[in-house]
CSV table of C-alpha atoms in Angstrom, one decimal:
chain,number,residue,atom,x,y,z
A,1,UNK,CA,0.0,0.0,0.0
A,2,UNK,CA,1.8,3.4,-1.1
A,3,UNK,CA,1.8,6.0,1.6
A,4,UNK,CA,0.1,9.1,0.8
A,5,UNK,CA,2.1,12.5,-1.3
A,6,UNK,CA,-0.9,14.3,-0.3
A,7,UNK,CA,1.2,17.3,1.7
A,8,UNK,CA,-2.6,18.6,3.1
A,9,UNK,CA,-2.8,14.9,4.4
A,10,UNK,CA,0.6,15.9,6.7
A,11,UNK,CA,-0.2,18.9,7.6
A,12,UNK,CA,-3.5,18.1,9.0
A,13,UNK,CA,-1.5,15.3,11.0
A,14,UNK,CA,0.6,17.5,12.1
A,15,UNK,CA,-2.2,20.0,13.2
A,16,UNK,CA,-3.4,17.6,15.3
A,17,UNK,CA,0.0,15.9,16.8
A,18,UNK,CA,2.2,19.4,17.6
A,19,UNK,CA,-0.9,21.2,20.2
A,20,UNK,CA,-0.9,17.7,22.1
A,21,UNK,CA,2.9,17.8,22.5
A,22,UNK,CA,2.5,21.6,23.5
A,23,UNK,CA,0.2,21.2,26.0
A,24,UNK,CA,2.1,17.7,27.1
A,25,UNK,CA,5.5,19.7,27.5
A,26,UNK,CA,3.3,23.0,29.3
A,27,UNK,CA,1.8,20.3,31.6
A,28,UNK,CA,4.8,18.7,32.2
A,29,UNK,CA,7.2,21.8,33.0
A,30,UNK,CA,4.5,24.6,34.1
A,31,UNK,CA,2.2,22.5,36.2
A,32,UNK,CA,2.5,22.5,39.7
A,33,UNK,CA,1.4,19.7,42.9
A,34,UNK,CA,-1.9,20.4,44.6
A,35,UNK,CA,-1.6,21.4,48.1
A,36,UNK,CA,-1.1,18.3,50.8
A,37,UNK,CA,-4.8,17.2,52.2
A,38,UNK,CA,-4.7,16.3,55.9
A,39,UNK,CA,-5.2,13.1,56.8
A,40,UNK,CA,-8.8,12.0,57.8
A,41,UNK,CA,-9.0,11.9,61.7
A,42,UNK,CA,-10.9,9.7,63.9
A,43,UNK,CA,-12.0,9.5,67.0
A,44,UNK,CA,-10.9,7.8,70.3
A,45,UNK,CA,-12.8,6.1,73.2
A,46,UNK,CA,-13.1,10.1,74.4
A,47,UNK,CA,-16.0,10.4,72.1
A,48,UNK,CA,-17.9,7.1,73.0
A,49,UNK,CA,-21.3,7.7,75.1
A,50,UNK,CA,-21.1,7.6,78.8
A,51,UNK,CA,-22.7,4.9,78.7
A,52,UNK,CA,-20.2,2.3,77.2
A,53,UNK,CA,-18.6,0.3,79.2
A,54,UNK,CA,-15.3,1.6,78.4
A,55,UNK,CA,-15.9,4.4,80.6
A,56,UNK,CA,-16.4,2.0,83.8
A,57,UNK,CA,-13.3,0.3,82.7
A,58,UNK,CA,-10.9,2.6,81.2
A,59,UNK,CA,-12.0,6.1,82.0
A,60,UNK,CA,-9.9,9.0,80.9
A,61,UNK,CA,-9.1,9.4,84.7
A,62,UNK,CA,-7.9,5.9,84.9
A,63,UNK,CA,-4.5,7.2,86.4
A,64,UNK,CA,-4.4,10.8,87.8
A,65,UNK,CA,-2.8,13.8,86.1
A,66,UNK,CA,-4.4,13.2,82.8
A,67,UNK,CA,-4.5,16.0,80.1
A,68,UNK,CA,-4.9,15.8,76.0
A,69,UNK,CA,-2.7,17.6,74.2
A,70,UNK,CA,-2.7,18.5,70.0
A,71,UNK,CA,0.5,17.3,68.7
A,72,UNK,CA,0.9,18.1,65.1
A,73,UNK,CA,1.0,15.9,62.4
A,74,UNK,CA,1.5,17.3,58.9
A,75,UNK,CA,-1.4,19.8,58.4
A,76,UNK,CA,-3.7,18.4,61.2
A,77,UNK,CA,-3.8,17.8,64.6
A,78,UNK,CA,-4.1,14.6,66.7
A,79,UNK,CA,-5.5,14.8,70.2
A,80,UNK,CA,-3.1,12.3,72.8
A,81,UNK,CA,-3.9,11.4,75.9
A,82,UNK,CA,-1.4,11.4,78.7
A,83,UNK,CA,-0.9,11.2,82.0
A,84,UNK,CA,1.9,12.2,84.3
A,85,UNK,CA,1.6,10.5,88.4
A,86,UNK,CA,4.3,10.4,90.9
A,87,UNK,CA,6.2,13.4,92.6
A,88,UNK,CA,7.4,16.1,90.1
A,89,UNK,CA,11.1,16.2,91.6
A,90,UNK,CA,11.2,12.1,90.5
A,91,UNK,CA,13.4,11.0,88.1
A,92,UNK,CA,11.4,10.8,85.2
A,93,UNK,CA,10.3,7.2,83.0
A,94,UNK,CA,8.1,6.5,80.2
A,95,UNK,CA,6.2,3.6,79.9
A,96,UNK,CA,4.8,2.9,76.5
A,97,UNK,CA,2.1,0.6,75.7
A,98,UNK,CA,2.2,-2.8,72.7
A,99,UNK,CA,0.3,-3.0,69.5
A,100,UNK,CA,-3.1,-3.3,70.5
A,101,UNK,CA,-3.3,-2.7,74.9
A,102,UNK,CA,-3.9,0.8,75.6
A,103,UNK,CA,-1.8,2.5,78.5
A,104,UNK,CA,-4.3,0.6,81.2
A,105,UNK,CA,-1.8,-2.4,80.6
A,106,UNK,CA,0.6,-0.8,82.8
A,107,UNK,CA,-2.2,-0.5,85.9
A,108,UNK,CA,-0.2,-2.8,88.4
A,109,UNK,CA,3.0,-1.2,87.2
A,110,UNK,CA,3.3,2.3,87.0
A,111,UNK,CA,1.7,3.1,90.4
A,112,UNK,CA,4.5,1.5,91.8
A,113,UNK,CA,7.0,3.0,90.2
A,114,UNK,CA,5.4,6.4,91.1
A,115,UNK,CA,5.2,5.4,94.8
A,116,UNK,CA,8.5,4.6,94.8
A,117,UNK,CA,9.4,8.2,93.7
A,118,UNK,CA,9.9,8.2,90.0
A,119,UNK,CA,7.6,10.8,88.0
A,120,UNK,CA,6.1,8.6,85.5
A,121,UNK,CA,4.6,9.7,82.0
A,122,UNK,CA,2.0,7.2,80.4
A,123,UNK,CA,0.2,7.8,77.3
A,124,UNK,CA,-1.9,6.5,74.2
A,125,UNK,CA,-0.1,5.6,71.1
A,126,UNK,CA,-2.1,6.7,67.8
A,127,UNK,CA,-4.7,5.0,67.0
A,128,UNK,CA,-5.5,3.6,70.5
A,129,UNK,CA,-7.5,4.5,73.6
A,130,UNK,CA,-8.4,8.0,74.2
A,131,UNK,CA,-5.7,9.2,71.5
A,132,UNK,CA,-7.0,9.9,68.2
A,133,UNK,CA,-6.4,7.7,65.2
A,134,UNK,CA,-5.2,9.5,62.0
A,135,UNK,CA,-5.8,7.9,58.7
A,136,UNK,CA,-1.8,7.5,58.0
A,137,UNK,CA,0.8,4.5,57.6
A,138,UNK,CA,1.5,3.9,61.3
A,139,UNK,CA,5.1,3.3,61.1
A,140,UNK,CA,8.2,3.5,63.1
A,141,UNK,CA,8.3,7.0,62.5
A,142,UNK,CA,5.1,8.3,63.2
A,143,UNK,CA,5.7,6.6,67.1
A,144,UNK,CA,8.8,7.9,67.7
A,145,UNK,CA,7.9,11.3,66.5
A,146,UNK,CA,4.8,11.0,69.2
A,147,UNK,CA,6.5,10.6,72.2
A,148,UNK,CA,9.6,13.3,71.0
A,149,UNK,CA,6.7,15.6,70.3
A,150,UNK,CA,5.1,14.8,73.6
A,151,UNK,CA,8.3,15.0,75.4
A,152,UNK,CA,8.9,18.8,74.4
A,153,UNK,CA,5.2,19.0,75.8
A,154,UNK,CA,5.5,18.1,79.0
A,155,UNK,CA,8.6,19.9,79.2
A,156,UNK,CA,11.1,16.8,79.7
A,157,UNK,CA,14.4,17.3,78.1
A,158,UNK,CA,15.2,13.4,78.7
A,159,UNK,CA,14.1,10.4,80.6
A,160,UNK,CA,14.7,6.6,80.9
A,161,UNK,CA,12.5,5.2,78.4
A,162,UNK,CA,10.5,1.5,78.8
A,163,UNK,CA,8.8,-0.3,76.3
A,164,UNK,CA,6.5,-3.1,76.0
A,165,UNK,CA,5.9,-5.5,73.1
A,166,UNK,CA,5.8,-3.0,69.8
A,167,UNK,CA,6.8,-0.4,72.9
A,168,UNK,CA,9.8,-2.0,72.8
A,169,UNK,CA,10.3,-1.6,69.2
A,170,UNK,CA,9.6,2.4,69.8
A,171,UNK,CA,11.8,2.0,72.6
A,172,UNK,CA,14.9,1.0,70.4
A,173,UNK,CA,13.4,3.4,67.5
A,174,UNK,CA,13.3,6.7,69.6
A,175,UNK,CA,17.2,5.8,71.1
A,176,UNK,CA,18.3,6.0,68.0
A,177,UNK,CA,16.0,8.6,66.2
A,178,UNK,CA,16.4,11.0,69.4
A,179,UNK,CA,19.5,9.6,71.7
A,180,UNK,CA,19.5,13.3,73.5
A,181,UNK,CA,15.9,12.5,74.9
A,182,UNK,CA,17.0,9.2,76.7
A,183,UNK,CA,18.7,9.3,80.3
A,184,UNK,CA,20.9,6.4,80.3
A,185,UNK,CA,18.6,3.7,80.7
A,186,UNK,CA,16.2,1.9,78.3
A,187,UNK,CA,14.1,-1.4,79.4
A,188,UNK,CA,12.5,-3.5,77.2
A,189,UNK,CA,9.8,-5.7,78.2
A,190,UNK,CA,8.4,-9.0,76.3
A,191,UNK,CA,9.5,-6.7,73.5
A,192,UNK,CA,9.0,-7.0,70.2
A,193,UNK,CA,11.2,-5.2,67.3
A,194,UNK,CA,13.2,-8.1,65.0
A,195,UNK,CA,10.4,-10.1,64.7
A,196,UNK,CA,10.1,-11.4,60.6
A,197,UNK,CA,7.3,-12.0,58.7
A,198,UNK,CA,7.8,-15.9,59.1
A,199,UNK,CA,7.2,-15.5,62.8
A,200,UNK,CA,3.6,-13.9,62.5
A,201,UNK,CA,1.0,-15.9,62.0
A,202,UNK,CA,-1.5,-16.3,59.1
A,203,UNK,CA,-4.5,-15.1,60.5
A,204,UNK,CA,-2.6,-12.3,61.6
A,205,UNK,CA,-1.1,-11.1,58.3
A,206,UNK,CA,-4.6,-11.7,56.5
A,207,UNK,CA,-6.8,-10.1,59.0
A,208,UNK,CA,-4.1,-7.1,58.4
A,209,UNK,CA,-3.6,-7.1,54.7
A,210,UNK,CA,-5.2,-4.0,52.9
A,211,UNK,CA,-8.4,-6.0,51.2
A,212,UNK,CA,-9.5,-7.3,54.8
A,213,UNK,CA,-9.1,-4.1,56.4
A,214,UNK,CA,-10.7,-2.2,53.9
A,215,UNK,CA,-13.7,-4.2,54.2
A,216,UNK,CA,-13.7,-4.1,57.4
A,217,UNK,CA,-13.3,-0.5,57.2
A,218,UNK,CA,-17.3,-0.3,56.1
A,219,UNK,CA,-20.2,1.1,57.6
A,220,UNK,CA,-22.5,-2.6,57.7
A,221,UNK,CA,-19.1,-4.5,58.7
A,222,UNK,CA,-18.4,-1.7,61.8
A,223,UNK,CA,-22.5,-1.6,62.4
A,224,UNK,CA,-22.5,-5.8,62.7
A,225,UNK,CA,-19.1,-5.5,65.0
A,226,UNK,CA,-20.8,-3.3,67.5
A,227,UNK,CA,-23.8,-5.9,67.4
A,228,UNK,CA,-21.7,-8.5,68.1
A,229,UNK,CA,-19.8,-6.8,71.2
A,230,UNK,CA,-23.1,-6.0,72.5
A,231,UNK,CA,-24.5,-8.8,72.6
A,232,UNK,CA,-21.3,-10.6,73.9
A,233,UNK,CA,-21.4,-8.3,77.2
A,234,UNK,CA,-20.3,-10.6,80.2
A,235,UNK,CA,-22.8,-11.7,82.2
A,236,UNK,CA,-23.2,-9.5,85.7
A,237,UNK,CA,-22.3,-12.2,87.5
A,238,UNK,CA,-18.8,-13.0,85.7
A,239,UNK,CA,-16.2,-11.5,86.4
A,240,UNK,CA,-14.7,-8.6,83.4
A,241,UNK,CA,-11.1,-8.8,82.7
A,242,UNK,CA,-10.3,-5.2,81.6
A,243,UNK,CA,-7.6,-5.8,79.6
A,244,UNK,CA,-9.9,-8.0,77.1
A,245,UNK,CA,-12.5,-6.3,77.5
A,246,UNK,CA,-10.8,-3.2,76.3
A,247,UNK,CA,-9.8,-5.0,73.1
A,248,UNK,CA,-13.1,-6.2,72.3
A,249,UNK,CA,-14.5,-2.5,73.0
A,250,UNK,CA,-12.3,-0.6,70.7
A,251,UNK,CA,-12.4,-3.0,68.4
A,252,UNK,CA,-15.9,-2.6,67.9
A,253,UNK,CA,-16.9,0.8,68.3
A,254,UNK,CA,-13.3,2.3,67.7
A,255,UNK,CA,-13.8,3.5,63.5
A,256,UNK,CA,-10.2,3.0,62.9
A,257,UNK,CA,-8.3,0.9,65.5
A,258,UNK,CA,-8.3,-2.1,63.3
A,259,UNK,CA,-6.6,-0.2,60.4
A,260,UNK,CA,-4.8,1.0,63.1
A,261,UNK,CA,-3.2,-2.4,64.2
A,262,UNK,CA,-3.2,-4.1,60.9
A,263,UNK,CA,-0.9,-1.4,59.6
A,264,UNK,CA,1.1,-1.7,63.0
A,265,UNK,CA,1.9,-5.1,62.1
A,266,UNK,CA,2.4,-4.0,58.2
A,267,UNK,CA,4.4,-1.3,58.9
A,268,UNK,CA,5.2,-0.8,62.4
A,269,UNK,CA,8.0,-1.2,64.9
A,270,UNK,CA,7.4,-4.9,65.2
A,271,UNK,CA,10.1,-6.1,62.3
A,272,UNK,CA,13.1,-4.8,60.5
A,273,UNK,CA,14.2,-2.8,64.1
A,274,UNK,CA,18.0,-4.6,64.4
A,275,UNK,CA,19.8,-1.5,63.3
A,276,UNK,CA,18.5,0.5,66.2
A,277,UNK,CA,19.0,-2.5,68.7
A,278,UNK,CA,23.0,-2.4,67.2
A,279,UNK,CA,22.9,1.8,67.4
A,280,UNK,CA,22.1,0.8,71.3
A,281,UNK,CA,24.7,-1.4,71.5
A,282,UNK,CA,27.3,1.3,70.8
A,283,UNK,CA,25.6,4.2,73.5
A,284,UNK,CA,27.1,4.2,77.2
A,285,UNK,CA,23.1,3.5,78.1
A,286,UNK,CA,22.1,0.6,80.3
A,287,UNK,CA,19.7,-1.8,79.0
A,288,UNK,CA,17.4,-4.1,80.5
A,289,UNK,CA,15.6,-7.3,79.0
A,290,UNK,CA,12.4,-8.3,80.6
A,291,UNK,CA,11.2,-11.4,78.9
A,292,UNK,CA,8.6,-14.6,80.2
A,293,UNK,CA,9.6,-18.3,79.1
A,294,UNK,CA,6.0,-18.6,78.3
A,295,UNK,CA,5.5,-15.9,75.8
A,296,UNK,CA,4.0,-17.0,72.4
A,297,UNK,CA,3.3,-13.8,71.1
A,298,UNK,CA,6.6,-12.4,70.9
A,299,UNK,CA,8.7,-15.7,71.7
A,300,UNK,CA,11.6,-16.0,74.5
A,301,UNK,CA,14.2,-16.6,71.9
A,302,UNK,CA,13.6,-12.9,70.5
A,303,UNK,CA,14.8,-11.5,74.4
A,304,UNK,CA,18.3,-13.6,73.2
A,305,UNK,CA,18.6,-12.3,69.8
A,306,UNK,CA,18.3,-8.9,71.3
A,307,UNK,CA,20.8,-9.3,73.9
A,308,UNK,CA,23.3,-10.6,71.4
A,309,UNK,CA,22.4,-7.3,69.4
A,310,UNK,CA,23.1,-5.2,72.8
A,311,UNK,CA,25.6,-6.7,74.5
A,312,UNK,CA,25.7,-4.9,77.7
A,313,UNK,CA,22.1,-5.5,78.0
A,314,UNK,CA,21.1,-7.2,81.6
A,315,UNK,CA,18.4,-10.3,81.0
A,316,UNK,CA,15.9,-10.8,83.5
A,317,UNK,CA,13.9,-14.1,82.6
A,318,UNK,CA,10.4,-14.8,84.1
A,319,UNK,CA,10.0,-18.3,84.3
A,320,UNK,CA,6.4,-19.4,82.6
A,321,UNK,CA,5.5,-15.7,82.3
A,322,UNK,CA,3.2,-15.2,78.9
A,323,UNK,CA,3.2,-12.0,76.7
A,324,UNK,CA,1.0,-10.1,79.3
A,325,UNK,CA,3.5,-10.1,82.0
A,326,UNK,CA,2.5,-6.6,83.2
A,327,UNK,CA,-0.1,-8.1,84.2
A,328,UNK,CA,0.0,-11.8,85.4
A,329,UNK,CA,3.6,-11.0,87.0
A,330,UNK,CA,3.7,-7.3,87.3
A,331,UNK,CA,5.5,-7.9,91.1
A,332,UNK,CA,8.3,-9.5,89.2
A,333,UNK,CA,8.2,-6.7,86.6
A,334,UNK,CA,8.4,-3.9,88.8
A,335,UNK,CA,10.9,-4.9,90.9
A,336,UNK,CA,13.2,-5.4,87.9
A,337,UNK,CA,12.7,-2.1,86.7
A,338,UNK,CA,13.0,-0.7,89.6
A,339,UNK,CA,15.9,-2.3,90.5
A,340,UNK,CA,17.4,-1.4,86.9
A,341,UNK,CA,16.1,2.4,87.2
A,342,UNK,CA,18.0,2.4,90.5
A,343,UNK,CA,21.1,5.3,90.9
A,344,UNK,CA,23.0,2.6,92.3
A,345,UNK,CA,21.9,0.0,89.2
A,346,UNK,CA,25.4,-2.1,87.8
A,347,UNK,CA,25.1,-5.0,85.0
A,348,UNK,CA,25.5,-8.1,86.0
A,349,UNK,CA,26.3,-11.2,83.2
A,350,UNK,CA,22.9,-12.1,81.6
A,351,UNK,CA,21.2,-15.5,82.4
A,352,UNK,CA,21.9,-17.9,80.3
A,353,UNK,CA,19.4,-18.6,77.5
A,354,UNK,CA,16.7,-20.8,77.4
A,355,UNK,CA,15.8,-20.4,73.8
């Protein structure tokens, strides 16, 4: 087939072919990004009806000294929830919360610390309890960047820092994102942080995969949820236990604290934290290893791999203690931390491992 000599036939062509390449090349080179849109916010157990149950449980005056404060994120603000008990002269601690507990899972552990004269600051990561839940990828990051933010709020220049489960991951995160905030000492209890993918298991990583959570994520799903918790109350004459009943609440009438944890586990200070374990290693900060034999959440042998990871790091094994060990052996807890968080405090070898 011969090709046209027509020379209308290429211009019209080329009529048609140079404007789009114009306006291509302006789009290109001349056009500018839209302006960032804040993330969608929602809310905490703050904005639950007296009536729920959470209120009998958890109220927001669960531990005294509370207060909320707006820490920024990007172009919006979250609401946190913190509290701050023991004297003001003590020598200050944080204690932060796992993946899915709010900070009522240190109940049987902070009050002692605070009677014994350390100035204690609790609080509600993202996405969790009475602290609001942005719409965002709740990474590493994002955590550390809470309690920094928080930090400069309540006016602390540095502390010793403790952290439980993924609060241990944030633990390790925030001494190596902001080594100036941290006081010599960091504790890690039943702590998560180098955990891989193999050692999550498959219910988890579907229930948290993006498809799951986004159907989750809609209005007859979250309406059947709430059904379900309701109906599921505990009879008046059994007895609650909070902590569960905490998790089943903001579960089901918490908009986005599924999300929340799912991208926790996606994203989160639960994996991929060795660096900032090794970055430890190589501060002149103390370090303690709280770990139960028991635990089948985050697994004994993980309390070795992080002492070989920090060397100088003391172990202090809990024989048959589970994952909850705040709770079921919060004596043996405190009394290790506040051995540890003691002026007079020096390492001794760690126990051998029973991993």
């Amino acid at each position: 087939m011969m090709m046209s000599s027509n020379p209308f036939h290429r211009i019209n062509i080329s009529l048609v072919i140079l404007p789009s390449l114009f306006l291509t090349a302006y789009y290109l080179f001349a056009s500018f990004p839209r302006s960032p849109i804040p993330p969608i916010i929602h809310t905490s157990l703050a904005r639950l009806p007296s009536s729920s149950p959470s209120w009998n449980i958890y109220p927001e005056n669960f531990y005294n000294g509370g207060a909320y404060v707006n820490l920024p994120l990007g172009r919006a603000r979250i609401l946190v929830r913190y509290w701050l008990i023991g004297p003001e002269s003590g020598r200050r601690v944080v204690l932060i919360h796992g993946l899915s507990i709010p900070a009522i899972v240190w109940k049987d552990v902070a009050p002692v610390l605070a009677s014994r004269g350390y100035r204690v600051l609790l609080y509600d990561l993202y996405g969790r309890g009475y602290s609001d839940a942005p719409q965002v990828t709740y990474d590493t990051t994002l955590f550390t960047t809470q309690l920094a933010l928080l930090m400069q709020h309540v006016k602390w220049d540095n502390a010793f820092i403790v952290g439980l489960s993924m609060g241990g991951g944030i633990a390790a995160a925030f001494s190596a994102h902001f080594p100036h905030l941290v006081n010599g000492k960091v504790a890690f209890v039943a702590s998560a942080g180098i955990m891989e993918s193999s050692d999550i298991s498959r219910t988890a990583k579907f229930m948290s995969s993006p498809l799951v959570q986004t159907v989750t994520a809609l209005p007859p799903f979250q309406h059947y949820m709430r059904r379900l918790a309701n109906a599921s109350k505990p009879a008046e004459f059994q007895e609650v236990n909070p902590i569960q009943e905490i998790l089943r609440l903001q579960s089901a009438h918490l908009p986005h604290y599924n999300a929340a944890v799912a991208s926790s586990l996606r994203d989160g200070p639960i994996r991929g934290l060795h660096f900032a374990f090794q970055e430890l290693a190589c501060t002149s900060n103390q370090v303690l290893i709280i770990h139960g034999t028991a635990d089948d959440t985050v697994l004994y042998k993980f309390a070795s791999k992080i002492r070989d990871l920090v060397p100088q790091a003391d172990l202090v094994t809990i024989s048959d203690g589970g994952h909850d060990i705040t709770i079921t052996h919060a004596p043996d807890v405190s009394a290790a931390l506040l051995r540890f968080l003691a002026d007079n405090y020096s390492y001794k070898p760690a126990q051998p491992s029973l991993a």
